[in-house]
Coordinates of C-alpha atoms in Angstrom, one line a residue:
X1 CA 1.6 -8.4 28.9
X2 CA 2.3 -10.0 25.6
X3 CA -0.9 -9.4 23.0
X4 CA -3.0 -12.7 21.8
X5 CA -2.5 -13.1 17.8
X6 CA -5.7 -11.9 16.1
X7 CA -7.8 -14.9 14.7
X8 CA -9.2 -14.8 11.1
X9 CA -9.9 -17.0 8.5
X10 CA -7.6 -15.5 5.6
X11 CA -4.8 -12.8 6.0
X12 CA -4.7 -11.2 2.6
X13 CA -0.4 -9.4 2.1
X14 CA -1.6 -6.4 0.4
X15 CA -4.4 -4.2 -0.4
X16 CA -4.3 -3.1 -4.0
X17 CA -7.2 -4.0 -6.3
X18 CA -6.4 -7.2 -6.4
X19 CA -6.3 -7.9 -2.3
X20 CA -9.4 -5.6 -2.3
X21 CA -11.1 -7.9 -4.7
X22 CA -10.3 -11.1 -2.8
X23 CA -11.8 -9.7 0.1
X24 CA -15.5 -9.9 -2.1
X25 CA -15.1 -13.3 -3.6
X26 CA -13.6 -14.6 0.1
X27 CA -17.2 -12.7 1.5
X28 CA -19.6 -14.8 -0.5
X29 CA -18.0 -17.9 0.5
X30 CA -18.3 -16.8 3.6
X31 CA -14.6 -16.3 4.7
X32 CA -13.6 -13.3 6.8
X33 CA -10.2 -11.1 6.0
X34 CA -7.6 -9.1 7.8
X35 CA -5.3 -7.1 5.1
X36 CA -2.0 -5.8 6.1
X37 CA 0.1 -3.4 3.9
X38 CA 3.1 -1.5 4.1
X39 CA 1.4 1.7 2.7
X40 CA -0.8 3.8 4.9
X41 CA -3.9 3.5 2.8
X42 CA -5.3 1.0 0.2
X43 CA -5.1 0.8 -3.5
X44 CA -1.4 -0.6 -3.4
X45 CA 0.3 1.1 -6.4
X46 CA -2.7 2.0 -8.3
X47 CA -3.8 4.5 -5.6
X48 CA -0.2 5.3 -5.0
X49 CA 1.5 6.1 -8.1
X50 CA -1.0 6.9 -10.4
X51 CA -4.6 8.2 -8.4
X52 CA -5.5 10.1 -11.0
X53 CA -4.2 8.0 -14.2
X54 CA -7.0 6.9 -16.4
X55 CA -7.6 2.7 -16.8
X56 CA -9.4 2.0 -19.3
X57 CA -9.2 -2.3 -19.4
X58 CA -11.4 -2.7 -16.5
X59 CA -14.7 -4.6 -17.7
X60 CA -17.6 -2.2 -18.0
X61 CA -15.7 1.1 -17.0
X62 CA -14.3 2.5 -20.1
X63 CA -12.2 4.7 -18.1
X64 CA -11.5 5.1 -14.4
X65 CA -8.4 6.5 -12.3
X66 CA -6.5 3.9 -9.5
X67 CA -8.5 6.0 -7.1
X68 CA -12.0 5.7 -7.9
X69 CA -11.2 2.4 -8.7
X70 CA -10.2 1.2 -5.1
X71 CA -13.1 3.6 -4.1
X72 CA -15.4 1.3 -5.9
X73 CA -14.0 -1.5 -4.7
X74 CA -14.2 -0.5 -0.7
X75 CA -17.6 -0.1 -1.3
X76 CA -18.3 -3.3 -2.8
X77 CA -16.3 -5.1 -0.4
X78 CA -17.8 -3.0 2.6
X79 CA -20.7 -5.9 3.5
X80 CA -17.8 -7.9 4.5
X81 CA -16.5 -5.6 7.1
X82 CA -12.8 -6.5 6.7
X83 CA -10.3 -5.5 8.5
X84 CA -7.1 -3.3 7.6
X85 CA -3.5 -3.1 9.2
X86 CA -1.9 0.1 7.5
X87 CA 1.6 0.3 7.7
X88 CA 2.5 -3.0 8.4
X89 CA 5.3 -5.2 6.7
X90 CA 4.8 -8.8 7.1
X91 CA 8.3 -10.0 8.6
X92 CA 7.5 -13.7 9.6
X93 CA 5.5 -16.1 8.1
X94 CA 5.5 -19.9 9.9
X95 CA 3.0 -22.6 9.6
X96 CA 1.4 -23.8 12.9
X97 CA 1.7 -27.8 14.3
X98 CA -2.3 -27.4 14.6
X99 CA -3.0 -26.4 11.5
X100 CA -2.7 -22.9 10.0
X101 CA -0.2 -20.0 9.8
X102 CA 1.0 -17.1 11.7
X103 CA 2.5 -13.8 10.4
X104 CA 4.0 -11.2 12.5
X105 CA 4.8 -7.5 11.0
X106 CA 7.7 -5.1 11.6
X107 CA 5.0 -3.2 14.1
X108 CA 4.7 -6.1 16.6
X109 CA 1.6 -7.6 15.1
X110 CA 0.3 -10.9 15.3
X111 CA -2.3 -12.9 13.0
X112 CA -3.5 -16.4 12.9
X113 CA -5.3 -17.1 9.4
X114 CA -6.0 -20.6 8.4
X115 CA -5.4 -19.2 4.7
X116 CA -2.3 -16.8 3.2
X117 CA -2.9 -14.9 0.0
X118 CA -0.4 -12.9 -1.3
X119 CA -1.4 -9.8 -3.0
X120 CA 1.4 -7.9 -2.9
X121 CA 1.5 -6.3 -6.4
X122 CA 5.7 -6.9 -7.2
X123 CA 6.5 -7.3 -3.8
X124 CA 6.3 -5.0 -0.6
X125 CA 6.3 -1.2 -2.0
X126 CA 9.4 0.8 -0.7
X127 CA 10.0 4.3 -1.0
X128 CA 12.7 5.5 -3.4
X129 CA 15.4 6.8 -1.7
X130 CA 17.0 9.9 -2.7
X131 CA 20.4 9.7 -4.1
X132 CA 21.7 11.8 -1.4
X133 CA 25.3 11.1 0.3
X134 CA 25.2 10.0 3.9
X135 CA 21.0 10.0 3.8
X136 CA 21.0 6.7 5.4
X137 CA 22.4 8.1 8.7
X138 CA 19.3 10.1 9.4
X139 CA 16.6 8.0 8.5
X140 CA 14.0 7.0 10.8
X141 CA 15.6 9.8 13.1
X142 CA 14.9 13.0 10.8
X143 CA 14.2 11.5 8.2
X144 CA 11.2 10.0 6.7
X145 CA 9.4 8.5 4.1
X146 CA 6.2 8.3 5.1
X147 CA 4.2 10.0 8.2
X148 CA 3.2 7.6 10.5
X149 CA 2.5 10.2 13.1
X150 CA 1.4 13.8 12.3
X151 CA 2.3 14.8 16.3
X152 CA 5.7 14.1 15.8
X153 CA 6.2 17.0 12.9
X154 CA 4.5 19.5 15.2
X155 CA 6.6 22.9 15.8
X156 CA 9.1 21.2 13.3
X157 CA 11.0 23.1 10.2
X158 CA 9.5 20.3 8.4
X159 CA 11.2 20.2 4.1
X160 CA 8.6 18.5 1.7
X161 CA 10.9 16.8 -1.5
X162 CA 8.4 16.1 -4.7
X163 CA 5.8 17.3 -6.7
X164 CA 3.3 14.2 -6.4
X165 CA 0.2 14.1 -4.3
X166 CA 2.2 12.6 -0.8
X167 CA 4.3 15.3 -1.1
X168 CA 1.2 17.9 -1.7
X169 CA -1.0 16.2 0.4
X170 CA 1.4 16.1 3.3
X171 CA 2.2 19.5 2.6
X172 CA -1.3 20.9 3.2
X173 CA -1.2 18.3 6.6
X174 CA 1.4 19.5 8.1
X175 CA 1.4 22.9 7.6
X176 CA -0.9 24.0 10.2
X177 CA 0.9 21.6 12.4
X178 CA 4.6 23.0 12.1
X179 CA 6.7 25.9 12.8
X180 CA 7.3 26.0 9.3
X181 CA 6.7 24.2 6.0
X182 CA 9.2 24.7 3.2
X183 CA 8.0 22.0 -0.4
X184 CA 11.0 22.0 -2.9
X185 CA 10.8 20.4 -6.4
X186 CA 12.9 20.4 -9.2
X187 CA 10.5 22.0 -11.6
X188 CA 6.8 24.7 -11.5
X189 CA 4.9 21.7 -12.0
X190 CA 3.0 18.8 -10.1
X191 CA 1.5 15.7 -11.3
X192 CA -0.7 16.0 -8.0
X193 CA -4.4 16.9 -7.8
X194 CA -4.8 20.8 -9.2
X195 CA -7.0 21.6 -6.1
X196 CA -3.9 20.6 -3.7
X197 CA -1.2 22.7 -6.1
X198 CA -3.9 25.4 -6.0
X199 CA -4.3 25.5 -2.2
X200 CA -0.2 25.1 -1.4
X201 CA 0.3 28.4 -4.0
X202 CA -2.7 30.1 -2.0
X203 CA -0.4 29.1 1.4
X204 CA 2.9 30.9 -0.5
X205 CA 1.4 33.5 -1.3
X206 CA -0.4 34.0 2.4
X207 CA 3.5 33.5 3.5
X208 CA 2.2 30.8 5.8
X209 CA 5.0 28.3 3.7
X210 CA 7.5 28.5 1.3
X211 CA 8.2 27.0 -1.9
X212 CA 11.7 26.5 -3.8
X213 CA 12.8 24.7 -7.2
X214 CA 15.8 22.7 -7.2
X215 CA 17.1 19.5 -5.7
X216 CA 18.3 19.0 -2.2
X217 CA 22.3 18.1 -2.8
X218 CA 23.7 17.4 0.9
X219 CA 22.5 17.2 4.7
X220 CA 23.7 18.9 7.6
X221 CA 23.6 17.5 11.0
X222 CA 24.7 15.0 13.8
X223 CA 23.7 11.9 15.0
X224 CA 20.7 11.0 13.2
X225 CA 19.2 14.7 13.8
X226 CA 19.4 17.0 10.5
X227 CA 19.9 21.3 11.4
X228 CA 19.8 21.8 7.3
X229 CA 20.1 20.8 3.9
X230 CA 21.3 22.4 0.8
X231 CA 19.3 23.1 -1.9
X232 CA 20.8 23.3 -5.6
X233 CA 18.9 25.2 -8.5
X234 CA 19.3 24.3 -12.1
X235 CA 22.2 27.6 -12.1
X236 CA 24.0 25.4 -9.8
X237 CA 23.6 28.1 -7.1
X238 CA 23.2 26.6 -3.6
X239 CA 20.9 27.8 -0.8
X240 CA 20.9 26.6 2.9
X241 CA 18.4 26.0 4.6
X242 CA 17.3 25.2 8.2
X243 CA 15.4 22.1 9.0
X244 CA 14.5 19.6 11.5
X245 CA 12.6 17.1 9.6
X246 CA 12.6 15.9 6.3
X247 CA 10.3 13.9 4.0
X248 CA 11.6 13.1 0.5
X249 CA 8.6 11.6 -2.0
X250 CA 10.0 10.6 -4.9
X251 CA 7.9 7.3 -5.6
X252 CA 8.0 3.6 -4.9
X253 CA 10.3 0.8 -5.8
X254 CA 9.0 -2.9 -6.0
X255 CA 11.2 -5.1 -3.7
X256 CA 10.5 -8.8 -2.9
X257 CA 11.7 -8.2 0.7
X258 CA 11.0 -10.8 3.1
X259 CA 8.4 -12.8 0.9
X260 CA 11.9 -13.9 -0.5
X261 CA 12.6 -16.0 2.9
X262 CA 9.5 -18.0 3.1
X263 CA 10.3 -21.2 1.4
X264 CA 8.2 -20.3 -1.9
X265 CA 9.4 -21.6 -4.5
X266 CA 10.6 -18.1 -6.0
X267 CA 11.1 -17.5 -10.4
X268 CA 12.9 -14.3 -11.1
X269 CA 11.2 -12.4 -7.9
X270 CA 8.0 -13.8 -9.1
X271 CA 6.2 -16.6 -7.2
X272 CA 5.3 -19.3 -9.6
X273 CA 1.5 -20.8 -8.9
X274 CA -1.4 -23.5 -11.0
X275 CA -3.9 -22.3 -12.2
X276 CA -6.2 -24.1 -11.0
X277 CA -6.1 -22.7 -7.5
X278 CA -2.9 -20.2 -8.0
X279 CA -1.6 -21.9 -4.8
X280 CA 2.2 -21.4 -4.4
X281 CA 4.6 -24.3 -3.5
X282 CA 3.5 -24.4 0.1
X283 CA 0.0 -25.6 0.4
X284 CA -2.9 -23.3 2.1
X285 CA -0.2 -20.0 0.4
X286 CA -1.9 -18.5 -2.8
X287 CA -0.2 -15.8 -4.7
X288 CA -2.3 -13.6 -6.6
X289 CA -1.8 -10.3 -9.3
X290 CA 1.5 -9.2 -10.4
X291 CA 3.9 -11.1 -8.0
X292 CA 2.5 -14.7 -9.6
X293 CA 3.7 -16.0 -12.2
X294 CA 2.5 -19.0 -14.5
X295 CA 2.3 -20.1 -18.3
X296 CA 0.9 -17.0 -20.0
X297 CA 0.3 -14.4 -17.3
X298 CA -1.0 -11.2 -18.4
X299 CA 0.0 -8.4 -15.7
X300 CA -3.1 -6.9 -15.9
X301 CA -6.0 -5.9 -13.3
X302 CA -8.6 -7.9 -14.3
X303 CA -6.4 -11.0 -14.8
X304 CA -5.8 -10.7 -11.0
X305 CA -10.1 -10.2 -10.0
X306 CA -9.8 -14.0 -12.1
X307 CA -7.2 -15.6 -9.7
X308 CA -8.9 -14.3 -6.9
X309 CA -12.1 -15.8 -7.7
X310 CA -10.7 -19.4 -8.3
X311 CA -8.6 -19.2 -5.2
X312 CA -11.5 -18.3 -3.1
X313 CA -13.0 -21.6 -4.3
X314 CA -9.9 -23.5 -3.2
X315 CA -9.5 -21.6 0.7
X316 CA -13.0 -22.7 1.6
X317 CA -12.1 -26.4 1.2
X318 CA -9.6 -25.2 3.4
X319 CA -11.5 -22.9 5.5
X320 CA -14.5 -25.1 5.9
X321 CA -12.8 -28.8 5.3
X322 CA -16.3 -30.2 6.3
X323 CA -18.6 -27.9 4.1
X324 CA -19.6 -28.5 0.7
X325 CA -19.6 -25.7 -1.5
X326 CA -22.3 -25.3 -4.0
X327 CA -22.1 -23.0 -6.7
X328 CA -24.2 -20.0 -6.9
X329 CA -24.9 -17.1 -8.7
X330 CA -25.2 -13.3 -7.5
X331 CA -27.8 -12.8 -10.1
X332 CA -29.7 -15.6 -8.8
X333 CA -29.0 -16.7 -5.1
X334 CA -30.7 -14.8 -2.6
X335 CA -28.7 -15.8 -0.1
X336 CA -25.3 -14.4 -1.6
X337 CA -27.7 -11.2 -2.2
X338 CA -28.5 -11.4 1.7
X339 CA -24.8 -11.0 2.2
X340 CA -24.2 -7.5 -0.3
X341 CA -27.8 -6.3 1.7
X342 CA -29.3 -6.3 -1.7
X343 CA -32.4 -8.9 -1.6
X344 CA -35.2 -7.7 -1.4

């Protein structure tokens, strides 16, 4: 039995700050919003990359890390009650005879938005792969880049690549989950939360994991399924060991991927937008943060919490074609202050 589309008023491609933000501006107008993203949690790169980098450009917070920012924003945005799809590439993208578009995802789902807004930071996010000979074989199979599935790693010899917080948090996941955890990183040092280095040491010392510098150099195995890797220390000695499953974490790259095969009009990667509405080349498809481009664009946060705002403006005449849209303030309007549950 094939599964109805889901119905909504705007699908938002991405769920950085910048998607998260859209969401709020969208609310007051009274526009509902799915979000789909490829990562498994929101705060796009910000939350990815850099959780516990400080910003220090966003207006009144003189300094705030990509997590407690998209904390901050999930809580403004939670009146709204959106709705996420973690996990999700967006694969198709067509415009309906009635009106409309629909976008189906590399997981089978399908949404029907009368609005697109793409927030996808540089593009969808893909995880760095390893520059390991013949990795490509196992992939998908024994190898992964991202746990989609905690079940599936259960009794597994499960080797953790990086020194990040994926490859720490999954680390401390996984460990009670399967037969045995081994983390390996080039160096004694971790740009991941201290409490999560602090509890993976406590779990080496226990004996309940192990822990190894050094890089893995080559795979062992057949048919998509690894039995071991080799591990190379900075003495260029080599050290087997046995495995199962393996999840290298060594970052994100920004690829267009298939926003390049929608029929935007595309400049450098970049999809070029006004700025009065930051609507692309297909009408009812805006494009805001860092994957728009225009005269003078500023890659910055707050530059994208702007576009959003003035694109909300233009999806209601969209959304509601018969409506009139007047104004209002937050400050002021008790009936945008009914929305946030904040009048009194």
């Amino acid at each position: 039995m094939t599964k109805s589309p889901i119905a909504t008023d705007v699908a938002i491609i991405g769920a950085g700050p910048v998607g998260l933000f859209a969401v709020f501006e969208l609310g007051l107008l009274d526009m509902k919003a799915h979000l789909i993203d490829i990562l498994d949690k929101p705060g796009g790169q910000c939350a990815e990359l850099y959780p516990e980098k400080p910003i220090y450009d966003i207006p009144a917070l003189p300094v705030v890390t990509g997590q407690e920012l998209t904390d901050r924003l999930l809580e403004q945005i939670a009146p709204f009650q959106p709705t996420f799809h973690y996990g999700h590439m967006v694969e198709r993208l067509e415009r309906l005879p009635e009106g409309g578009f629909r976008l189906g995802t590399d997981q089978g789902l399908e949404i029907e938005a009368k609005v697109v807004v793409i927030a996808a930071g540089g593009g969808s996010f893909q995880p760095k792969r390893p520059p390991i000979a013949g990795i490509e074989d196992y992939e998908g199979k024994s190898v992964f880049y991202a746990v989609r599935r905690m079940e599936e790693f259960r009794d597994r010899d499960v080797v953790i690549v990086g020194g990040g917080d994926s490859a720490l948090d999954w680390t401390l996941n996984l460990q009670p989950l399967a037969r045995r955890v081994t983390l390996i990183h080039r160096r004694d040092a971790f740009r991941a939360a201290p409490d999560s280095v602090k509890k993976m040491r406590a779990l080496v010392e226990a004996g309940k994991m192990d822990f190894m510098l050094g890089q893995v150099s080559t795979l062992t195995g057949s048919d998509g399924e690894l039995s071991a890797i080799t591990v190379r220390a900075d003495d260029k000695s080599e050290t087997l060991i046995s495995c199962d499953r393996l999840l290298p974490f060594f970052g994100l790259t920004m690829k267009l991927g298939p926003v390049a095969n929608w029929g935007l009009n595309l400049d450098e990667n970049l999809i070029p937008v006004d700025t009065e509405k930051f609507e692309t080349s297909e009408p009812g498809i805006f494009a805001i943060g860092d994957i728009n481009t225009y005269p003078g664009k500023l890659k910055l946060i707050l530059s994208g919490f702007h576009e959003a705002a003035l694109m909300a403006q233009a999806a209601h005449r969209i959304v509601y074609p018969e409506k009139r849209l007047v104004f209002q303030y937050t400050t002021s309007s008790t009936s945008l202050q009914k929305k946030l549950g904040v009048a009194g």
